[in-house]
């Protein structure tokens, strides 16, 4: 039952991540860097601290007593993950929700799942057990599903009229989008490394009385502070370079409405890791495999949103069959990984 609830919690996290970008579509008269920064403040500062303080007793004391080296490594991986989060938003601009998520998170799933057990010296024992082999098979199926989604994207590029592309994704650019998405996928995997580096912070939180279900909310504060550093520097740089800092005092724009939708997007985005941390605590010996589940659910939900928002409108029947096959394959991968954890 613990594994079952772990899968359910990862599904909730995937739904939050696959849906967070939708409120940004309601922001009017602001540049991308402006609404990304405002939403990010809610994602990387307000939500982690509020929920961290509510769920982890003595959070500030735990962080004060954590060795500096642990804090620095956790923060370092957060900074690198910040590059992935930053370019993640750009991927959505150029590729749309369904295709952008598939490419970014496919690479993220591979690196985020494999590197932690290699780093911890567990990879050899992993592939020698039945449960580990199921998990690796699930990862392979996940990569297959993502590849199918990528093929569907290329088919879409060829079959969809240019006017239709621009109508659903104003800045659609397959070449630029794929370059950004590949970089984002690799760097986004650093979040998984940050949780591994901050495991002792989670353990300390439990010793201080935190429910193990919420223990990962403690290192999340540090990881997301790293993400804030990267994203804030770049967004402010773009604000200055493009002179878009005037967005924040542009009275012709619906400022209150924009902040509201940025807050909704930011908090929804944070909930992906809130639920991921809870699911992670339930996944047993091979907890790192939860990263594959997380990525698979995000791709599934974001792909459904992409279909709902007609990002594939105008594509031929073969393209639509291909993207549906890719989504179903990704969902199948999450089932296989769940079985592997159950066997463990």
mmCIF file of C-alpha atoms in Angstrom, residues 16-334:
data_model
loop_
_atom_site.group_PDB
_atom_site.id
_atom_site.type_symbol
_atom_site.label_atom_id
_atom_site.label_comp_id
_atom_site.label_asym_id
_atom_site.label_seq_id
_atom_site.Cartn_x
_atom_site.Cartn_y
_atom_site.Cartn_z
ATOM 1 C CA UNK A 16 0.662 19.940 -10.934
ATOM 2 C CA UNK A 17 3.765 20.138 -13.118
ATOM 3 C CA UNK A 18 1.905 19.292 -16.299
ATOM 4 C CA UNK A 19 -0.635 22.037 -15.585
ATOM 5 C CA UNK A 20 1.390 24.875 -14.043
ATOM 6 C CA UNK A 21 2.071 26.731 -17.297
ATOM 7 C CA UNK A 22 -1.624 27.198 -18.105
ATOM 8 C CA UNK A 23 -2.166 30.261 -15.826
ATOM 9 C CA UNK A 24 0.745 32.028 -17.553
ATOM 10 C CA UNK A 25 -1.331 32.016 -20.735
ATOM 11 C CA UNK A 26 -3.723 34.399 -18.959
ATOM 12 C CA UNK A 27 -1.033 37.005 -18.215
ATOM 13 C CA UNK A 28 -1.507 40.048 -20.438
ATOM 14 C CA UNK A 29 0.897 42.784 -21.610
ATOM 15 C CA UNK A 30 3.926 41.393 -19.721
ATOM 16 C CA UNK A 31 7.073 39.966 -21.267
ATOM 17 C CA UNK A 32 8.073 36.369 -20.633
ATOM 18 C CA UNK A 33 10.909 37.329 -18.262
ATOM 19 C CA UNK A 34 8.591 39.509 -16.164
ATOM 20 C CA UNK A 35 5.921 36.934 -15.509
ATOM 21 C CA UNK A 36 8.502 34.151 -15.147
ATOM 22 C CA UNK A 37 10.248 36.094 -12.354
ATOM 23 C CA UNK A 38 7.044 37.016 -10.501
ATOM 24 C CA UNK A 39 5.735 33.466 -10.704
ATOM 25 C CA UNK A 40 9.146 32.169 -9.685
ATOM 26 C CA UNK A 41 9.132 34.164 -6.455
ATOM 27 C CA UNK A 42 6.034 32.222 -5.448
ATOM 28 C CA UNK A 43 7.588 28.938 -6.700
ATOM 29 C CA UNK A 44 11.063 29.228 -5.192
ATOM 30 C CA UNK A 45 10.562 31.338 -2.058
ATOM 31 C CA UNK A 46 7.030 31.875 -0.755
ATOM 32 C CA UNK A 47 5.491 28.403 -1.264
ATOM 33 C CA UNK A 48 8.546 26.367 -0.085
ATOM 34 C CA UNK A 49 8.961 28.405 3.095
ATOM 35 C CA UNK A 50 5.271 28.568 3.978
ATOM 36 C CA UNK A 51 4.673 24.844 3.488
ATOM 37 C CA UNK A 52 8.079 23.986 4.930
ATOM 38 C CA UNK A 53 7.364 25.842 8.160
ATOM 39 C CA UNK A 54 3.890 24.284 8.358
ATOM 40 C CA UNK A 55 5.081 20.686 7.877
ATOM 41 C CA UNK A 56 8.609 20.577 9.338
ATOM 42 C CA UNK A 57 8.938 21.509 13.032
ATOM 43 C CA UNK A 58 12.000 23.642 13.862
ATOM 44 C CA UNK A 59 12.874 24.066 10.173
ATOM 45 C CA UNK A 60 15.192 27.034 10.732
ATOM 46 C CA UNK A 61 17.052 25.201 13.508
ATOM 47 C CA UNK A 62 17.453 22.125 11.300
ATOM 48 C CA UNK A 63 19.033 24.229 8.561
ATOM 49 C CA UNK A 64 21.300 26.055 11.039
ATOM 50 C CA UNK A 65 22.616 22.753 12.396
ATOM 51 C CA UNK A 66 23.165 21.149 8.986
ATOM 52 C CA UNK A 67 26.870 20.974 8.011
ATOM 53 C CA UNK A 68 27.883 23.761 5.645
ATOM 54 C CA UNK A 69 29.202 21.280 3.089
ATOM 55 C CA UNK A 70 25.801 19.568 2.850
ATOM 56 C CA UNK A 71 24.015 22.886 2.431
ATOM 57 C CA UNK A 72 26.450 23.999 -0.259
ATOM 58 C CA UNK A 73 26.133 20.795 -2.293
ATOM 59 C CA UNK A 74 22.343 20.868 -2.029
ATOM 60 C CA UNK A 75 22.325 24.536 -3.054
ATOM 61 C CA UNK A 76 24.834 23.855 -5.875
ATOM 62 C CA UNK A 77 22.609 21.233 -7.489
ATOM 63 C CA UNK A 78 19.714 23.662 -7.076
ATOM 64 C CA UNK A 79 21.649 26.331 -8.997
ATOM 65 C CA UNK A 80 22.351 23.888 -11.840
ATOM 66 C CA UNK A 81 18.756 22.723 -11.787
ATOM 67 C CA UNK A 82 17.812 26.412 -12.074
ATOM 68 C CA UNK A 83 19.339 26.467 -15.567
ATOM 69 C CA UNK A 84 17.038 23.594 -16.461
ATOM 70 C CA UNK A 85 14.009 25.333 -14.968
ATOM 71 C CA UNK A 86 14.858 28.541 -16.786
ATOM 72 C CA UNK A 87 15.189 26.919 -20.198
ATOM 73 C CA UNK A 88 12.189 24.727 -19.384
ATOM 74 C CA UNK A 89 9.989 27.789 -19.707
ATOM 75 C CA UNK A 90 11.633 28.660 -23.012
ATOM 76 C CA UNK A 91 10.937 25.143 -24.274
ATOM 77 C CA UNK A 92 7.227 25.688 -23.637
ATOM 78 C CA UNK A 93 7.394 28.923 -25.641
ATOM 79 C CA UNK A 94 8.933 27.301 -28.712
ATOM 80 C CA UNK A 95 7.454 23.785 -28.673
ATOM 81 C CA UNK A 96 4.208 24.005 -26.716
ATOM 82 C CA UNK A 97 3.134 21.999 -23.680
ATOM 83 C CA UNK A 98 2.930 18.488 -25.123
ATOM 84 C CA UNK A 99 6.061 18.315 -27.271
ATOM 85 C CA UNK A 100 8.170 20.555 -25.032
ATOM 86 C CA UNK A 101 7.421 18.494 -21.940
ATOM 87 C CA UNK A 102 8.117 15.208 -23.737
ATOM 88 C CA UNK A 103 11.597 16.186 -24.947
ATOM 89 C CA UNK A 104 12.715 17.949 -21.748
ATOM 90 C CA UNK A 105 11.417 15.374 -19.322
ATOM 91 C CA UNK A 106 12.578 12.376 -21.312
ATOM 92 C CA UNK A 107 16.208 13.367 -20.870
ATOM 93 C CA UNK A 108 15.458 14.450 -17.327
ATOM 94 C CA UNK A 109 14.016 11.010 -16.529
ATOM 95 C CA UNK A 110 17.092 9.199 -17.829
ATOM 96 C CA UNK A 111 19.699 11.300 -16.043
ATOM 97 C CA UNK A 112 17.667 11.831 -12.875
ATOM 98 C CA UNK A 113 16.960 8.132 -12.448
ATOM 99 C CA UNK A 114 20.344 6.640 -13.330
ATOM 100 C CA UNK A 115 22.842 9.064 -11.806
ATOM 101 C CA UNK A 116 21.791 8.799 -8.096
ATOM 102 C CA UNK A 117 22.274 4.981 -7.857
ATOM 103 C CA UNK A 118 25.555 5.279 -9.777
ATOM 104 C CA UNK A 119 26.690 8.045 -7.396
ATOM 105 C CA UNK A 120 25.690 5.946 -4.357
ATOM 106 C CA UNK A 121 27.355 2.803 -5.739
ATOM 107 C CA UNK A 122 24.047 0.915 -5.995
ATOM 108 C CA UNK A 123 23.853 0.423 -9.743
ATOM 109 C CA UNK A 124 25.496 -3.012 -9.769
ATOM 110 C CA UNK A 125 23.136 -4.418 -7.143
ATOM 111 C CA UNK A 126 20.221 -2.691 -8.854
ATOM 112 C CA UNK A 127 20.545 -4.487 -12.178
ATOM 113 C CA UNK A 128 21.198 -7.848 -10.481
ATOM 114 C CA UNK A 129 17.752 -8.004 -8.826
ATOM 115 C CA UNK A 130 14.348 -8.718 -10.347
ATOM 116 C CA UNK A 131 12.899 -5.491 -8.931
ATOM 117 C CA UNK A 132 15.821 -3.473 -10.274
ATOM 118 C CA UNK A 133 15.465 -5.061 -13.701
ATOM 119 C CA UNK A 134 11.777 -4.111 -13.746
ATOM 120 C CA UNK A 135 12.695 -0.547 -12.895
ATOM 121 C CA UNK A 136 15.307 -0.406 -15.660
ATOM 122 C CA UNK A 137 12.788 -1.897 -18.097
ATOM 123 C CA UNK A 138 10.295 0.781 -17.054
ATOM 124 C CA UNK A 139 12.897 3.456 -17.696
ATOM 125 C CA UNK A 140 13.573 2.004 -21.157
ATOM 126 C CA UNK A 141 9.849 2.009 -21.961
ATOM 127 C CA UNK A 142 9.660 5.611 -20.743
ATOM 128 C CA UNK A 143 12.462 6.608 -23.122
ATOM 129 C CA UNK A 144 10.688 4.735 -25.936
ATOM 130 C CA UNK A 145 7.466 6.616 -25.232
ATOM 131 C CA UNK A 146 9.262 9.939 -25.219
ATOM 132 C CA UNK A 147 10.965 9.075 -28.500
ATOM 133 C CA UNK A 148 7.567 8.336 -30.024
ATOM 134 C CA UNK A 149 6.328 11.732 -28.789
ATOM 135 C CA UNK A 150 9.376 13.319 -30.430
ATOM 136 C CA UNK A 151 8.625 11.572 -33.725
ATOM 137 C CA UNK A 152 5.049 12.856 -33.459
ATOM 138 C CA UNK A 153 6.429 16.360 -33.031
ATOM 139 C CA UNK A 154 8.457 16.073 -36.213
ATOM 140 C CA UNK A 155 5.429 14.686 -38.051
ATOM 141 C CA UNK A 156 3.444 17.644 -36.769
ATOM 142 C CA UNK A 157 6.094 20.022 -38.078
ATOM 143 C CA UNK A 158 5.715 18.545 -41.568
ATOM 144 C CA UNK A 159 1.947 18.107 -41.690
ATOM 145 C CA UNK A 160 0.583 21.132 -39.840
ATOM 146 C CA UNK A 161 0.078 24.360 -41.830
ATOM 147 C CA UNK A 162 2.292 27.247 -40.738
ATOM 148 C CA UNK A 163 -0.711 29.393 -39.845
ATOM 149 C CA UNK A 164 -2.055 26.647 -37.588
ATOM 150 C CA UNK A 165 1.278 26.350 -35.776
ATOM 151 C CA UNK A 166 1.352 30.055 -35.029
ATOM 152 C CA UNK A 167 -2.309 30.086 -33.995
ATOM 153 C CA UNK A 168 -1.758 27.557 -31.195
ATOM 154 C CA UNK A 169 1.912 28.299 -30.318
ATOM 155 C CA UNK A 170 2.745 31.886 -31.264
ATOM 156 C CA UNK A 171 6.534 31.389 -31.206
ATOM 157 C CA UNK A 172 6.710 27.814 -32.523
ATOM 158 C CA UNK A 173 10.270 26.986 -33.612
ATOM 159 C CA UNK A 174 11.158 23.286 -33.781
ATOM 160 C CA UNK A 175 14.923 23.674 -34.211
ATOM 161 C CA UNK A 176 15.422 26.310 -31.535
ATOM 162 C CA UNK A 177 12.955 24.540 -29.240
ATOM 163 C CA UNK A 178 14.734 21.176 -29.464
ATOM 164 C CA UNK A 179 18.126 22.759 -28.716
ATOM 165 C CA UNK A 180 16.749 24.499 -25.639
ATOM 166 C CA UNK A 181 14.787 21.417 -24.556
ATOM 167 C CA UNK A 182 17.828 19.109 -24.701
ATOM 168 C CA UNK A 183 19.826 21.478 -22.489
ATOM 169 C CA UNK A 184 16.867 21.879 -20.138
ATOM 170 C CA UNK A 185 16.321 18.140 -19.836
ATOM 171 C CA UNK A 186 19.914 17.452 -18.830
ATOM 172 C CA UNK A 187 20.120 20.313 -16.327
ATOM 173 C CA UNK A 188 16.672 19.663 -14.843
ATOM 174 C CA UNK A 189 17.875 16.247 -13.672
ATOM 175 C CA UNK A 190 20.057 18.065 -11.137
ATOM 176 C CA UNK A 191 16.983 18.414 -8.924
ATOM 177 C CA UNK A 192 17.124 14.682 -8.268
ATOM 178 C CA UNK A 193 20.808 15.039 -7.379
ATOM 179 C CA UNK A 194 19.921 17.860 -4.984
ATOM 180 C CA UNK A 195 17.509 15.625 -3.077
ATOM 181 C CA UNK A 196 20.191 12.954 -2.863
ATOM 182 C CA UNK A 197 22.743 15.485 -1.576
ATOM 183 C CA UNK A 198 20.204 16.795 0.946
ATOM 184 C CA UNK A 199 19.123 13.400 2.275
ATOM 185 C CA UNK A 200 20.780 14.098 5.640
ATOM 186 C CA UNK A 201 18.643 17.254 5.946
ATOM 187 C CA UNK A 202 15.522 15.117 5.477
ATOM 188 C CA UNK A 203 16.775 12.620 8.066
ATOM 189 C CA UNK A 204 17.463 15.448 10.516
ATOM 190 C CA UNK A 205 13.920 16.775 9.963
ATOM 191 C CA UNK A 206 12.498 13.385 10.989
ATOM 192 C CA UNK A 207 14.646 13.392 14.136
ATOM 193 C CA UNK A 208 13.224 16.811 14.974
ATOM 194 C CA UNK A 209 9.687 15.428 14.774
ATOM 195 C CA UNK A 210 8.675 15.877 11.124
ATOM 196 C CA UNK A 211 6.336 13.303 9.634
ATOM 197 C CA UNK A 212 8.459 11.212 7.203
ATOM 198 C CA UNK A 213 5.824 12.017 4.592
ATOM 199 C CA UNK A 214 6.959 15.665 4.649
ATOM 200 C CA UNK A 215 10.661 15.245 5.405
ATOM 201 C CA UNK A 216 11.782 16.341 1.926
ATOM 202 C CA UNK A 217 10.208 19.762 2.430
ATOM 203 C CA UNK A 218 13.324 20.682 4.428
ATOM 204 C CA UNK A 219 15.938 20.267 1.641
ATOM 205 C CA UNK A 220 13.450 21.692 -0.879
ATOM 206 C CA UNK A 221 13.953 25.117 0.705
ATOM 207 C CA UNK A 222 17.687 24.945 -0.053
ATOM 208 C CA UNK A 223 17.380 23.447 -3.540
ATOM 209 C CA UNK A 224 14.819 26.009 -4.632
ATOM 210 C CA UNK A 225 16.947 28.835 -3.266
ATOM 211 C CA UNK A 226 19.554 27.691 -5.794
ATOM 212 C CA UNK A 227 16.901 27.690 -8.500
ATOM 213 C CA UNK A 228 15.886 31.211 -7.505
ATOM 214 C CA UNK A 229 19.476 32.418 -7.892
ATOM 215 C CA UNK A 230 19.787 31.266 -11.498
ATOM 216 C CA UNK A 231 16.340 32.299 -12.657
ATOM 217 C CA UNK A 232 16.308 35.680 -10.920
ATOM 218 C CA UNK A 233 19.694 36.698 -12.347
ATOM 219 C CA UNK A 234 18.668 35.801 -15.891
ATOM 220 C CA UNK A 235 15.180 37.286 -15.676
ATOM 221 C CA UNK A 236 16.458 40.569 -14.251
ATOM 222 C CA UNK A 237 19.165 40.650 -16.918
ATOM 223 C CA UNK A 238 16.491 40.292 -19.616
ATOM 224 C CA UNK A 239 14.363 42.934 -17.900
ATOM 225 C CA UNK A 240 17.271 45.375 -18.165
ATOM 226 C CA UNK A 241 18.418 44.307 -21.630
ATOM 227 C CA UNK A 242 14.930 44.438 -23.146
ATOM 228 C CA UNK A 243 13.795 47.374 -20.996
ATOM 229 C CA UNK A 244 10.867 45.287 -19.833
ATOM 230 C CA UNK A 245 11.297 46.303 -16.194
ATOM 231 C CA UNK A 246 8.557 48.822 -16.985
ATOM 232 C CA UNK A 247 6.092 45.906 -17.031
ATOM 233 C CA UNK A 248 5.828 46.025 -13.252
ATOM 234 C CA UNK A 249 4.550 49.637 -13.266
ATOM 235 C CA UNK A 250 2.714 49.607 -16.582
ATOM 236 C CA UNK A 251 -0.710 50.862 -15.504
ATOM 237 C CA UNK A 252 -2.236 49.912 -18.856
ATOM 238 C CA UNK A 253 -1.639 46.253 -18.000
ATOM 239 C CA UNK A 254 -3.923 44.371 -15.566
ATOM 240 C CA UNK A 255 -1.250 44.266 -12.835
ATOM 241 C CA UNK A 256 -3.349 42.692 -10.075
ATOM 242 C CA UNK A 257 -4.717 40.055 -12.462
ATOM 243 C CA UNK A 258 -1.229 39.276 -13.776
ATOM 244 C CA UNK A 259 0.175 38.838 -10.270
ATOM 245 C CA UNK A 260 -2.750 36.580 -9.370
ATOM 246 C CA UNK A 261 -2.173 34.286 -12.348
ATOM 247 C CA UNK A 262 1.602 34.319 -11.774
ATOM 248 C CA UNK A 263 0.987 33.319 -8.149
ATOM 249 C CA UNK A 264 -1.361 30.537 -9.260
ATOM 250 C CA UNK A 265 1.212 29.258 -11.757
ATOM 251 C CA UNK A 266 4.052 29.506 -9.232
ATOM 252 C CA UNK A 267 2.270 27.723 -6.390
ATOM 253 C CA UNK A 268 0.955 25.041 -8.752
ATOM 254 C CA UNK A 269 4.510 24.558 -9.996
ATOM 255 C CA UNK A 270 5.791 24.151 -6.425
ATOM 256 C CA UNK A 271 3.172 21.509 -5.679
ATOM 257 C CA UNK A 272 4.846 19.178 -8.163
ATOM 258 C CA UNK A 273 7.787 18.852 -5.780
ATOM 259 C CA UNK A 274 5.639 19.002 -2.652
ATOM 260 C CA UNK A 275 3.845 15.870 -3.834
ATOM 261 C CA UNK A 276 7.039 14.444 -5.342
ATOM 262 C CA UNK A 277 8.721 14.670 -1.927
ATOM 263 C CA UNK A 278 5.770 12.913 -0.304
ATOM 264 C CA UNK A 279 5.735 10.200 -2.963
ATOM 265 C CA UNK A 280 9.499 9.816 -2.689
ATOM 266 C CA UNK A 281 9.162 8.954 1.010
ATOM 267 C CA UNK A 282 6.894 6.015 0.112
ATOM 268 C CA UNK A 283 8.905 4.373 -2.650
ATOM 269 C CA UNK A 284 11.002 1.998 -0.570
ATOM 270 C CA UNK A 285 14.562 0.863 -1.246
ATOM 271 C CA UNK A 286 14.731 2.126 -4.825
ATOM 272 C CA UNK A 287 13.291 5.562 -4.106
ATOM 273 C CA UNK A 288 15.296 7.117 -6.976
ATOM 274 C CA UNK A 289 12.992 5.339 -9.438
ATOM 275 C CA UNK A 290 10.229 7.697 -8.353
ATOM 276 C CA UNK A 291 11.903 10.272 -10.595
ATOM 277 C CA UNK A 292 10.904 8.198 -13.633
ATOM 278 C CA UNK A 293 7.329 8.021 -12.358
ATOM 279 C CA UNK A 294 7.300 11.765 -11.786
ATOM 280 C CA UNK A 295 8.534 12.501 -15.300
ATOM 281 C CA UNK A 296 6.131 10.012 -16.875
ATOM 282 C CA UNK A 297 3.086 11.509 -15.169
ATOM 283 C CA UNK A 298 4.136 15.041 -16.117
ATOM 284 C CA UNK A 299 4.481 14.039 -19.763
ATOM 285 C CA UNK A 300 1.121 12.275 -19.706
ATOM 286 C CA UNK A 301 -0.799 15.191 -18.166
ATOM 287 C CA UNK A 302 0.954 17.877 -20.214
ATOM 288 C CA UNK A 303 0.293 15.911 -23.391
ATOM 289 C CA UNK A 304 -3.391 15.693 -22.525
ATOM 290 C CA UNK A 305 -3.423 19.460 -21.943
ATOM 291 C CA UNK A 306 -1.682 19.950 -25.279
ATOM 292 C CA UNK A 307 -4.406 17.957 -27.006
ATOM 293 C CA UNK A 308 -7.133 19.810 -25.095
ATOM 294 C CA UNK A 309 -5.677 23.192 -26.093
ATOM 295 C CA UNK A 310 -5.613 22.090 -29.758
ATOM 296 C CA UNK A 311 -1.820 22.348 -30.086
ATOM 297 C CA UNK A 312 -2.085 19.466 -32.588
ATOM 298 C CA UNK A 313 -5.019 20.897 -34.527
ATOM 299 C CA UNK A 314 -4.432 20.617 -38.255
ATOM 300 C CA UNK A 315 -2.143 17.564 -37.919
ATOM 301 C CA UNK A 316 -2.959 14.515 -40.003
ATOM 302 C CA UNK A 317 -4.410 11.270 -38.623
ATOM 303 C CA UNK A 318 -1.037 9.463 -38.557
ATOM 304 C CA UNK A 319 0.458 12.211 -36.401
ATOM 305 C CA UNK A 320 -2.443 12.063 -33.946
ATOM 306 C CA UNK A 321 -2.138 8.270 -33.685
ATOM 307 C CA UNK A 322 1.580 8.628 -33.015
ATOM 308 C CA UNK A 323 1.238 11.177 -30.207
ATOM 309 C CA UNK A 324 -1.481 9.100 -28.546
ATOM 310 C CA UNK A 325 0.734 6.011 -28.763
ATOM 311 C CA UNK A 326 3.588 7.974 -27.196
ATOM 312 C CA UNK A 327 1.423 9.117 -24.279
ATOM 313 C CA UNK A 328 0.124 5.587 -23.623
ATOM 314 C CA UNK A 329 3.686 4.194 -23.745
ATOM 315 C CA UNK A 330 4.830 6.714 -21.150
ATOM 316 C CA UNK A 331 1.913 5.788 -18.896
ATOM 317 C CA UNK A 332 2.814 2.099 -19.285
ATOM 318 C CA UNK A 333 6.356 2.884 -18.130
ATOM 319 C CA UNK A 334 5.030 4.259 -14.841
#
